[in-house]
Amino acid sequence: MIQRDQLVAACDHQLRATQFKDFTINGLQVAGRAHVERVMTGVTACQELLDEAVAWRADMVVVHHGFFWKNEPVAITGMKQKRIKTLLINDINLLAYHLPLDAHAELGNNAELARRLGWKVEGCLDGEMGEGLLWHGRLAQPCTLQALADQVALTLKREPLVIEAPGVGEVERIAWCTGGAQDMITAACDAGAQAFVSGEISERTTHLAREMGIHYIAAGHHATERYGVQALGEWLADEYGIEHRFVDIDNPA
């Protein structure tokens, strides 16, 4: 058992949460019991995840997508009221880390995606490692776009949507940013990447990829962001001896 505030401070420090200008509150979003033995992690603080936390008797839930986003209504009604009520009546803490968990050089979503796919990280295109969100590097060996897409599908257990750029050919140089970062494709192309991987795709992304000459793989917002929060939970378990469980709530987006 460990004090909640000690765990929160450790996560804030490890992820350098205060250094990011974000669209939400990073860190403790809903306070629960003061001591923690069981931590559940998940991608999004949806009702299904919170119900799992109640059933497992979790003391804390840690997610990538929490509550209180910029420009959302401030009234705690409807769906938001039900979610927050679930936490409060069961005395469960909620921690959320958005951009800090994307950017972290070891535990982050981008770092974990590269590790699982065997990509050689060379740096960030929009900042220092640990701060930047657009990562770049090389494949272990050049391959066709279809072979890369097959590897992504096998690893993430989700078929990606693939946009082929005519004339590009095999891929060696790659850039990526998990989640909804499809518009970073221009910066990836300018940096010389032959393929860009992110989570989502917009109508415009298809034309950008084809006309700029860079392959695009939309591998799923949820699918690309499963791994950072798992790594954070495992780190907490190793460092502080708490019990950790990751729950993957299926999401095709």
Coordinates of N, CA, C and O in Angstrom, one line a residue, residues 43-218:
V43 N -7.0 2.9 -22.0 CA -6.8 4.0 -22.9 C -7.7 5.2 -22.6 O -7.2 6.4 -22.5
T44 N -9.0 5.0 -22.3 CA -9.9 6.0 -22.1 C -10.8 5.8 -20.9 O -11.2 4.6 -20.7
A45 N -11.1 6.8 -20.2 CA -11.9 6.7 -19.0 C -13.4 6.6 -19.3 O -14.2 7.4 -18.9
C46 N -13.8 5.6 -20.1 CA -15.2 5.3 -20.5 C -15.9 4.6 -19.4 O -15.3 4.1 -18.4
Q47 N -17.2 4.5 -19.5 CA -18.0 3.9 -18.4 C -17.6 2.4 -18.2 O -17.6 1.9 -17.1
E48 N -17.4 1.7 -19.3 CA -17.1 0.3 -19.3 C -15.8 0.1 -18.5 O -15.7 -0.9 -17.7
L49 N -14.8 0.9 -18.7 CA -13.5 0.8 -18.0 C -13.7 1.1 -16.5 O -13.2 0.3 -15.6
L50 N -14.5 2.1 -16.2 CA -14.8 2.4 -14.8 C -15.6 1.3 -14.1 O -15.3 1.0 -12.9
D51 N -16.5 0.7 -14.8 CA -17.2 -0.4 -14.2 C -16.3 -1.6 -13.9 O -16.4 -2.3 -12.9
E52 N -15.3 -1.8 -14.8 CA -14.3 -2.9 -14.6 C -13.5 -2.5 -13.3 O -13.2 -3.4 -12.5
A53 N -13.2 -1.3 -13.2 CA -12.4 -0.8 -12.0 C -13.2 -1.1 -10.7 O -12.6 -1.5 -9.7
V54 N -14.5 -0.8 -10.7 CA -15.3 -1.1 -9.5 C -15.3 -2.6 -9.2 O -15.1 -3.0 -8.1
A55 N -15.5 -3.4 -10.3 CA -15.6 -4.8 -10.0 C -14.3 -5.4 -9.5 O -14.3 -6.4 -8.7
W56 N -13.2 -4.8 -10.0 CA -11.8 -5.3 -9.6 C -11.4 -4.7 -8.2 O -10.4 -5.1 -7.7
R57 N -12.2 -3.8 -7.7 CA -11.9 -3.0 -6.5 C -10.6 -2.2 -6.6 O -9.7 -2.3 -5.8
A58 N -10.4 -1.6 -7.8 CA -9.2 -0.7 -8.0 C -9.3 0.5 -7.1 O -10.4 1.1 -6.8
D59 N -8.1 0.9 -6.7 CA -8.0 2.2 -5.9 C -7.7 3.4 -6.8 O -8.0 4.5 -6.4
M60 N -7.2 3.1 -8.0 CA -6.8 4.2 -8.9 C -6.9 3.7 -10.3 O -6.6 2.5 -10.6
V61 N -7.4 4.5 -11.2 CA -7.5 4.3 -12.6 C -6.6 5.3 -13.3 O -6.7 6.5 -13.0
V62 N -5.7 4.8 -14.2 CA -4.8 5.7 -14.9 C -5.1 5.5 -16.4 O -5.1 4.4 -16.9
V63 N -5.3 6.6 -17.1 CA -5.7 6.6 -18.5 C -4.9 7.6 -19.3 O -4.3 8.5 -18.8
H64 N -5.0 7.4 -20.7 CA -4.5 8.4 -21.6 C -5.5 9.5 -21.9 O -5.2 10.7 -22.0
H65 N -6.8 9.1 -22.1 CA -7.9 10.0 -22.3 C -8.8 10.1 -21.1 O -9.5 9.2 -20.8
G66 N -8.7 11.2 -20.4 CA -9.5 11.4 -19.2 C -10.6 12.3 -19.5 O -11.3 12.3 -20.5
F67 N -10.9 13.2 -18.5 CA -12.0 14.2 -18.6 C -11.5 15.6 -18.7 O -10.3 15.9 -18.8
F68 N -12.5 16.6 -18.8 CA -12.2 18.0 -18.7 C -11.4 18.5 -19.9 O -10.4 19.2 -19.7
W69 N -11.8 18.3 -21.1 CA -11.2 18.7 -22.3 C -11.5 20.2 -22.6 O -12.6 20.7 -22.2
K70 N -10.6 20.9 -23.2 CA -10.8 22.3 -23.5 C -12.0 22.4 -24.4 O -12.2 21.7 -25.3
N71 N -12.8 23.4 -24.1 CA -14.0 23.8 -24.8 C -15.2 22.8 -24.7 O -16.2 23.0 -25.3
E72 N -15.0 21.8 -23.8 CA -16.2 21.0 -23.6 C -17.1 21.6 -22.5 O -16.6 22.5 -21.8
P73 N -18.4 21.4 -22.5 CA -19.3 22.0 -21.5 C -18.8 21.7 -20.1 O -18.4 20.6 -19.8
V74 N -18.9 22.7 -19.2 CA -18.4 22.5 -17.9 C -19.4 21.8 -17.0 O -19.1 21.3 -15.9
A75 N -20.7 21.8 -17.3 CA -21.7 21.2 -16.5 C -21.5 19.7 -16.4 O -21.2 19.0 -17.3
I76 N -21.6 19.2 -15.1 CA -21.4 17.8 -14.9 C -22.8 17.1 -14.9 O -23.5 16.9 -13.9
T77 N -23.2 16.8 -16.1 CA -24.5 16.2 -16.4 C -24.4 15.0 -17.3 O -23.4 14.8 -17.9
G78 N -25.5 14.2 -17.4 CA -25.5 13.1 -18.4 C -24.4 12.1 -18.2 O -24.1 11.6 -17.2
M79 N -23.7 11.8 -19.4 CA -22.7 10.8 -19.4 C -21.5 11.2 -18.4 O -21.0 10.4 -17.7
K80 N -21.1 12.5 -18.4 CA -20.0 12.9 -17.6 C -20.4 12.7 -16.1 O -19.6 12.3 -15.3
Q81 N -21.6 13.1 -15.8 CA -22.1 12.9 -14.4 C -22.0 11.4 -13.9 O -21.6 11.1 -12.8
K82 N -22.5 10.5 -14.8 CA -22.5 9.1 -14.5 C -21.0 8.6 -14.3 O -20.8 7.8 -13.3
R83 N -20.1 9.0 -15.2 CA -18.7 8.6 -15.0 C -18.1 9.1 -13.7 O -17.5 8.3 -13.0
I84 N -18.3 10.3 -13.5 CA -17.6 10.9 -12.3 C -18.3 10.4 -11.0 O -17.6 10.1 -10.0
K85 N -19.6 10.2 -11.0 CA -20.3 9.6 -9.9 C -19.8 8.2 -9.6 O -19.6 7.8 -8.4
T86 N -19.5 7.4 -10.6 CA -19.0 6.1 -10.4 C -17.7 6.1 -9.7 O -17.4 5.3 -8.7
L87 N -16.8 7.1 -10.0 CA -15.5 7.2 -9.3 C -15.8 7.7 -7.9 O -15.2 7.1 -6.9
L88 N -16.6 8.7 -7.7 CA -16.8 9.3 -6.4 C -17.4 8.3 -5.4 O -17.0 8.2 -4.2
I89 N -18.5 7.6 -5.8 CA -19.2 6.8 -4.8 C -18.4 5.5 -4.5 O -18.6 4.9 -3.4
N90 N -17.4 5.2 -5.3 CA -16.5 4.1 -5.1 C -15.2 4.5 -4.6 O -14.3 3.6 -4.4
D91 N -15.0 5.8 -4.4 CA -13.7 6.3 -3.8 C -12.5 5.9 -4.6 O -11.5 5.6 -4.1
I92 N -12.6 6.0 -6.0 CA -11.5 5.6 -6.9 C -10.9 6.9 -7.4 O -11.6 7.8 -7.9
N93 N -9.6 6.9 -7.4 CA -8.8 8.0 -8.0 C -8.7 7.9 -9.5 O -8.7 6.8 -10.0
L94 N -8.7 9.0 -10.2 CA -8.5 9.0 -11.7 C -7.4 9.9 -12.0 O -7.4 11.1 -11.7
L95 N -6.3 9.3 -12.7 CA -5.2 10.1 -13.2 C -5.3 10.0 -14.7 O -5.6 8.9 -15.3
A96 N -4.9 11.1 -15.4 CA -4.9 11.1 -16.9 C -3.7 11.8 -17.4 O -3.4 12.9 -16.8
Y97 N -3.1 11.3 -18.4 CA -1.9 11.9 -19.0 C -2.1 11.9 -20.5 O -2.1 10.8 -21.1
H98 N -2.2 13.0 -21.1 CA -2.4 13.1 -22.6 C -1.1 13.3 -23.3 O -0.4 12.3 -23.6
L99 N -0.7 14.5 -23.7 CA 0.5 14.7 -24.4 C 1.8 14.2 -23.7 O 2.7 13.7 -24.3
P100 N 1.8 14.3 -22.4 CA 3.0 13.8 -21.7 C 3.2 12.3 -21.9 O 4.4 11.8 -22.0
L101 N 2.1 11.6 -22.1 CA 2.2 10.1 -22.3 C 2.5 9.8 -23.8 O 3.0 8.7 -24.1
D102 N 2.2 10.7 -24.7 CA 2.6 10.5 -26.1 C 4.1 10.7 -26.2 O 4.8 10.0 -27.0
A103 N 4.6 11.7 -25.5 CA 6.0 12.2 -25.8 C 7.1 11.5 -25.0 O 8.2 11.5 -25.4
H104 N 6.8 10.8 -23.9 CA 7.8 10.3 -23.1 C 8.8 9.4 -23.8 O 8.4 8.5 -24.6
A105 N 10.1 9.6 -23.6 CA 11.1 8.9 -24.4 C 11.2 7.4 -24.2 O 11.7 6.7 -25.0
E106 N 10.7 6.9 -23.0 CA 10.8 5.5 -22.7 C 9.4 4.8 -22.5 O 9.2 3.7 -23.0
L107 N 8.5 5.5 -21.8 CA 7.2 4.9 -21.5 C 6.1 5.4 -22.4 O 4.9 4.9 -22.3
G108 N 6.4 6.3 -23.3 CA 5.3 6.9 -24.1 C 4.7 6.1 -25.2 O 5.3 5.1 -25.6
N109 N 3.6 6.6 -25.8 CA 3.0 5.9 -26.8 C 3.8 5.7 -28.1 O 3.9 4.7 -28.7
N110 N 4.5 6.8 -28.5 CA 5.4 6.7 -29.6 C 6.6 5.8 -29.4 O 7.0 5.0 -30.3
A111 N 7.2 5.9 -28.2 CA 8.3 5.0 -27.9 C 7.9 3.5 -27.9 O 8.6 2.6 -28.4
E112 N 6.7 3.2 -27.3 CA 6.2 1.9 -27.2 C 5.8 1.3 -28.6 O 6.1 0.1 -28.9
L113 N 5.2 2.2 -29.4 CA 4.9 1.7 -30.8 C 6.1 1.3 -31.5 O 6.2 0.3 -32.2
A114 N 7.2 2.2 -31.4 CA 8.4 1.9 -32.2 C 9.0 0.6 -31.6 O 9.6 -0.2 -32.4
R115 N 9.0 0.4 -30.3 CA 9.7 -0.8 -29.7 C 9.0 -2.0 -30.2 O 9.6 -3.0 -30.5
R116 N 7.7 -2.0 -30.2 CA 6.9 -3.2 -30.5 C 7.0 -3.6 -32.0 O 7.0 -4.7 -32.4
L117 N 7.2 -2.5 -32.8 CA 7.4 -2.8 -34.3 C 8.8 -2.9 -34.7 O 9.1 -3.1 -35.9
G118 N 9.7 -2.7 -33.8 CA 11.2 -2.8 -34.2 C 11.7 -1.7 -35.0 O 12.8 -1.9 -35.7
W119 N 11.2 -0.5 -34.9 CA 11.7 0.6 -35.6 C 12.9 1.2 -34.9 O 12.9 1.3 -33.7
K120 N 13.9 1.7 -35.6 CA 15.0 2.3 -35.1 C 14.8 3.8 -34.9 O 14.7 4.6 -35.9
V121 N 14.6 4.3 -33.7 CA 14.3 5.7 -33.4 C 15.6 6.6 -33.6 O 16.6 6.3 -33.1
E122 N 15.4 7.7 -34.4 CA 16.5 8.6 -34.7 C 16.2 10.0 -34.0 O 17.1 10.8 -33.9
G123 N 15.0 10.2 -33.6 CA 14.7 11.5 -32.9 C 13.3 12.0 -33.2 O 12.5 11.3 -33.6
C124 N 13.1 13.2 -32.8 CA 11.8 13.9 -33.0 C 12.0 15.0 -34.0 O 13.0 15.7 -34.0
L125 N 10.9 15.3 -34.8 CA 11.0 16.4 -35.8 C 10.4 17.7 -35.3 O 10.5 18.7 -35.9
D126 N 9.8 17.7 -34.1 CA 9.2 18.9 -33.6 C 9.6 19.2 -32.1 O 8.9 19.9 -31.4
G127 N 10.8 18.8 -31.7 CA 11.3 19.1 -30.4 C 12.3 18.1 -29.9 O 12.6 17.1 -30.6
E128 N 12.8 18.2 -28.7 CA 13.7 17.3 -28.1 C 13.0 16.0 -27.8 O 11.8 16.0 -27.6
M129 N 13.8 14.9 -27.7 CA 13.2 13.7 -27.2 C 12.6 13.9 -25.8 O 13.2 14.5 -25.0
G130 N 11.4 13.3 -25.6 CA 10.7 13.5 -24.4 C 9.8 14.7 -24.4 O 9.0 14.9 -23.5
E131 N 9.9 15.5 -25.5 CA 9.0 16.7 -25.6 C 8.3 16.7 -27.0 O 7.1 17.0 -27.0
G132 N 8.9 16.3 -28.0 CA 8.3 16.2 -29.3 C 7.4 15.1 -29.5 O 7.4 14.1 -28.8
L133 N 6.4 15.3 -30.4 CA 5.4 14.3 -30.7 C 5.5 13.6 -32.0 O 4.9 12.5 -32.2
L134 N 6.3 14.2 -32.9 CA 6.5 13.6 -34.3 C 7.8 12.9 -34.3 O 8.8 13.6 -34.4
W135 N 7.8 11.6 -34.2 CA 9.1 10.8 -34.2 C 9.5 10.3 -35.6 O 8.6 10.2 -36.5
H136 N 10.7 10.1 -35.7 CA 11.2 9.5 -37.0 C 12.3 8.6 -36.8 O 13.0 8.5 -35.8
G137 N 12.6 7.7 -37.8 CA 13.6 6.7 -37.7 C 13.6 5.8 -39.0 O 13.2 6.3 -40.1
R138 N 14.1 4.6 -38.8 CA 14.2 3.7 -39.9 C 13.7 2.3 -39.6 O 13.7 1.9 -38.4
L139 N 13.3 1.6 -40.6 CA 12.9 0.2 -40.4 C 14.1 -0.6 -40.2 O 15.2 -0.2 -40.6
A140 N 14.0 -1.8 -39.6 CA 15.1 -2.7 -39.4 C 15.8 -3.0 -40.8 O 17.0 -3.2 -40.9
Q141 N 14.9 -3.2 -41.8 CA 15.4 -3.3 -43.1 C 14.3 -2.8 -44.1 O 13.1 -2.9 -43.7
P142 N 14.6 -2.3 -45.3 CA 13.6 -1.8 -46.2 C 12.6 -2.9 -46.5 O 12.9 -4.1 -46.6
C143 N 11.4 -2.5 -46.8 CA 10.3 -3.4 -47.2 C 9.3 -2.7 -48.0 O 9.2 -1.5 -48.0
T144 N 8.4 -3.5 -48.6 CA 7.3 -2.9 -49.3 C 6.3 -2.3 -48.4 O 6.2 -2.6 -47.2
L145 N 5.4 -1.4 -48.9 CA 4.4 -0.8 -48.1 C 3.4 -1.9 -47.6 O 3.0 -1.9 -46.4
Q146 N 3.1 -2.9 -48.4 CA 2.3 -4.0 -48.0 C 2.9 -4.8 -46.8 O 2.2 -5.2 -45.9
A147 N 4.2 -5.1 -46.9 CA 4.8 -5.8 -45.8 C 4.8 -5.0 -44.5 O 4.6 -5.6 -43.4
L148 N 5.0 -3.7 -44.6 CA 4.9 -2.8 -43.4 C 3.5 -2.8 -42.9 O 3.3 -2.9 -41.6
A149 N 2.5 -2.7 -43.7 CA 1.1 -2.7 -43.3 C 0.8 -4.1 -42.6 O 0.0 -4.1 -41.6
D150 N 1.3 -5.2 -43.2 CA 1.0 -6.5 -42.6 C 1.6 -6.6 -41.2 O 1.0 -7.2 -40.3
Q151 N 2.8 -6.0 -41.0 CA 3.5 -6.1 -39.7 C 2.7 -5.3 -38.7 O 2.5 -5.7 -37.5
V152 N 2.2 -4.1 -39.1 CA 1.4 -3.2 -38.2 C 0.1 -4.0 -37.8 O -0.3 -4.0 -36.7
A153 N -0.5 -4.6 -38.8 CA -1.8 -5.3 -38.5 C -1.5 -6.5 -37.5 O -2.3 -6.7 -36.6
L154 N -0.5 -7.2 -37.7 CA -0.2 -8.3 -36.9 C 0.1 -7.9 -35.4 O -0.3 -8.5 -34.5
T155 N 0.9 -6.8 -35.3 CA 1.3 -6.3 -34.0 C 0.2 -5.7 -33.3 O 0.0 -5.9 -32.1
L156 N -0.6 -4.9 -33.9 CA -1.7 -4.1 -33.3 C -3.0 -4.9 -33.3 O -4.0 -4.4 -32.6
K157 N -3.0 -6.0 -34.0 CA -4.3 -6.8 -34.0 C -5.4 -6.0 -34.6 O -6.6 -6.1 -34.1
R158 N -5.1 -5.2 -35.6 CA -6.2 -4.4 -36.3 C -5.7 -4.1 -37.7 O -4.6 -3.7 -37.9
E159 N -6.6 -4.3 -38.7 CA -6.2 -4.0 -40.1 C -6.1 -2.5 -40.3 O -7.1 -1.8 -40.0
P160 N -5.0 -2.0 -40.7 CA -4.9 -0.5 -40.9 C -5.5 -0.1 -42.3 O -5.7 -1.0 -43.1
L161 N -5.8 1.2 -42.4 CA -6.2 1.7 -43.7 C -4.9 2.3 -44.3 O -4.2 3.1 -43.7
V162 N -4.6 1.8 -45.5 CA -3.3 2.1 -46.2 C -3.6 3.0 -47.4 O -4.4 2.6 -48.3
I163 N -2.8 4.1 -47.5 CA -2.9 4.9 -48.7 C -1.5 4.9 -49.3 O -0.5 5.3 -48.7
E164 N -1.4 4.4 -50.6 CA -0.2 4.2 -51.3 C 0.1 5.5 -52.1 O -0.8 5.9 -52.8
A165 N 1.3 6.0 -52.0 CA 1.7 7.1 -52.8 C 2.4 6.6 -54.1 O 3.4 5.8 -54.0
P166 N 1.9 6.9 -55.2 CA 2.5 6.3 -56.5 C 4.0 6.7 -56.6 O 4.4 7.8 -56.4
G167 N 4.8 5.7 -57.0 CA 6.2 5.9 -57.3 C 7.1 5.9 -56.2 O 8.3 6.0 -56.3
V168 N 6.6 5.8 -54.9 CA 7.5 5.8 -53.8 C 8.3 4.6 -53.6 O 9.5 4.6 -53.2
G169 N 7.7 3.4 -53.8 CA 8.4 2.2 -53.7 C 8.6 1.7 -52.3 O 7.8 2.0 -51.4
E170 N 9.7 1.0 -52.0 CA 10.0 0.4 -50.7 C 10.2 1.5 -49.6 O 10.5 2.7 -49.9
V171 N 10.0 1.1 -48.4 CA 10.0 2.0 -47.3 C 11.3 1.7 -46.4 O 11.5 0.5 -46.1
E172 N 12.1 2.7 -46.1 CA 13.1 2.6 -45.1 C 13.0 3.7 -44.1 O 13.0 3.4 -42.9
R173 N 12.8 4.9 -44.5 CA 12.7 6.0 -43.6 C 11.2 6.2 -43.2 O 10.4 6.3 -44.1
I174 N 10.9 6.3 -41.9 CA 9.6 6.3 -41.5 C 9.4 7.4 -40.4 O 10.3 7.7 -39.7
A175 N 8.2 7.9 -40.3 CA 7.8 8.9 -39.2 C 6.5 8.4 -38.7 O 5.7 7.8 -39.4
W176 N 6.3 8.8 -37.4 CA 5.0 8.3 -36.8 C 4.6 9.3 -35.6 O 5.5 9.9 -35.0
C177 N 3.3 9.3 -35.3 CA 2.8 9.9 -34.2 C 1.5 9.3 -33.9 O 0.6 9.2 -34.7
T178 N 1.3 8.7 -32.7 CA 0.1 7.9 -32.4 C -1.1 8.9 -32.3 O -1.0 10.1 -32.1
G179 N -2.3 8.3 -32.4 CA -3.5 9.0 -32.1 C -4.0 9.7 -33.4 O -4.0 9.2 -34.5
G180 N -4.5 10.9 -33.1 CA -5.1 11.7 -34.2 C -4.2 12.8 -34.8 O -4.4 14.0 -34.7
A181 N -3.1 12.3 -35.3 CA -2.0 13.2 -35.8 C -1.8 13.2 -37.3 O -0.8 13.4 -37.8
Q182 N -2.9 12.9 -38.1 CA -2.8 12.7 -39.5 C -2.3 14.0 -40.2 O -1.6 13.9 -41.2
D183 N -2.5 15.2 -39.6 CA -2.0 16.4 -40.3 C -0.5 16.6 -40.1 O 0.0 17.6 -40.7
M184 N 0.2 15.8 -39.4 CA 1.6 15.9 -39.3 C 2.3 15.2 -40.5 O 3.5 15.2 -40.6
I185 N 1.5 14.7 -41.4 CA 2.0 14.1 -42.6 C 2.9 15.0 -43.5 O 3.9 14.6 -44.0
T186 N 2.5 16.3 -43.5 CA 3.3 17.3 -44.3 C 4.7 17.4 -43.7 O 5.7 17.4 -44.4
A187 N 4.8 17.6 -42.4 CA 6.2 17.7 -41.7 C 7.0 16.4 -41.9 O 8.2 16.4 -42.1
A188 N 6.3 15.2 -41.9 CA 7.0 14.0 -42.1 C 7.5 13.9 -43.5 O 8.7 13.4 -43.7
C189 N 6.7 14.3 -44.4 CA 7.2 14.3 -45.8 C 8.4 15.2 -46.0 O 9.4 14.9 -46.7
D190 N 8.3 16.4 -45.5 CA 9.3 17.4 -45.6 C 10.6 16.9 -45.0 O 11.7 17.3 -45.5
A191 N 10.6 16.1 -44.0 CA 11.8 15.5 -43.4 C 12.3 14.3 -44.1 O 13.4 13.8 -43.7
G192 N 11.7 13.9 -45.2 CA 12.2 12.8 -46.0 C 11.7 11.4 -45.7 O 12.2 10.4 -46.2
A193 N 10.6 11.3 -44.9 CA 10.1 10.0 -44.6 C 9.4 9.5 -45.8 O 8.7 10.2 -46.6
Q194 N 9.5 8.2 -46.0 CA 8.8 7.6 -47.2 C 7.4 7.0 -46.8 O 6.6 6.7 -47.6
A195 N 7.2 6.9 -45.4 CA 5.9 6.5 -44.9 C 5.7 7.2 -43.6 O 6.6 7.4 -42.8
F196 N 4.4 7.5 -43.3 CA 4.0 8.1 -42.1 C 2.9 7.2 -41.5 O 1.9 6.8 -42.2
V197 N 3.0 6.9 -40.2 CA 2.0 6.1 -39.5 C 1.4 7.0 -38.4 O 2.1 7.6 -37.6
S198 N 0.1 7.0 -38.3 CA -0.6 7.6 -37.2 C -1.9 6.8 -36.9 O -2.0 5.6 -37.4
G199 N -2.8 7.3 -36.2 CA -4.0 6.6 -35.8 C -5.2 6.8 -36.7 O -5.9 5.9 -37.2
E200 N -5.5 8.1 -37.1 CA -6.7 8.4 -37.8 C -6.4 8.9 -39.2 O -5.2 9.1 -39.6
I201 N -7.4 9.0 -40.0 CA -7.3 9.6 -41.3 C -8.5 10.5 -41.6 O -9.6 10.3 -41.1
S202 N -8.2 11.6 -42.3 CA -9.2 12.6 -42.7 C -9.3 12.5 -44.2 O -8.4 12.0 -44.9
E203 N -10.4 13.0 -44.8 CA -10.6 13.0 -46.2 C -9.4 13.6 -46.9 O -8.9 13.1 -47.9
R204 N -8.9 14.7 -46.4 CA -7.7 15.4 -47.0 C -6.4 14.6 -47.0 O -5.6 14.8 -47.8
T205 N -6.3 13.7 -46.0 CA -5.1 13.0 -45.9 C -4.7 12.1 -47.1 O -3.6 12.0 -47.5
T206 N -5.7 11.5 -47.7 CA -5.5 10.7 -48.9 C -4.9 11.5 -50.0 O -3.9 11.1 -50.6
H207 N -5.4 12.7 -50.3 CA -4.8 13.5 -51.3 C -3.4 14.1 -51.0 O -2.6 14.1 -51.9
L208 N -3.2 14.4 -49.7 CA -1.9 14.9 -49.3 C -0.9 13.8 -49.5 O 0.2 14.0 -50.1
A209 N -1.2 12.6 -49.1 CA -0.2 11.5 -49.3 C 0.1 11.2 -50.7 O 1.3 11.1 -51.1
R210 N -0.9 11.1 -51.6 CA -0.7 10.8 -53.0 C 0.0 11.9 -53.7 O 0.9 11.6 -54.5
E211 N -0.3 13.2 -53.4 CA 0.3 14.3 -54.1 C 1.7 14.7 -53.6 O 2.5 15.2 -54.4
M212 N 1.9 14.5 -52.4 CA 3.2 14.8 -51.8 C 4.2 13.7 -52.0 O 5.4 13.9 -52.0
G213 N 3.7 12.4 -52.2 CA 4.6 11.3 -52.4 C 5.1 10.7 -51.1 O 6.3 10.5 -50.9
I214 N 4.2 10.3 -50.2 CA 4.5 9.7 -49.0 C 3.4 8.7 -48.6 O 2.2 9.1 -48.6
H215 N 3.7 7.4 -48.4 CA 2.7 6.5 -48.0 C 2.1 6.9 -46.6 O 2.8 7.4 -45.8
Y216 N 0.9 6.5 -46.4 CA 0.2 6.8 -45.1 C -0.5 5.5 -44.6 O -1.2 4.9 -45.4
I217 N -0.3 5.2 -43.4 CA -0.9 4.1 -42.7 C -1.7 4.6 -41.5 O -1.1 5.2 -40.6
A218 N -3.0 4.5 -41.6 CA -3.9 4.9 -40.4 C -4.2 3.6 -39.7 O -5.0 2.8 -40.1

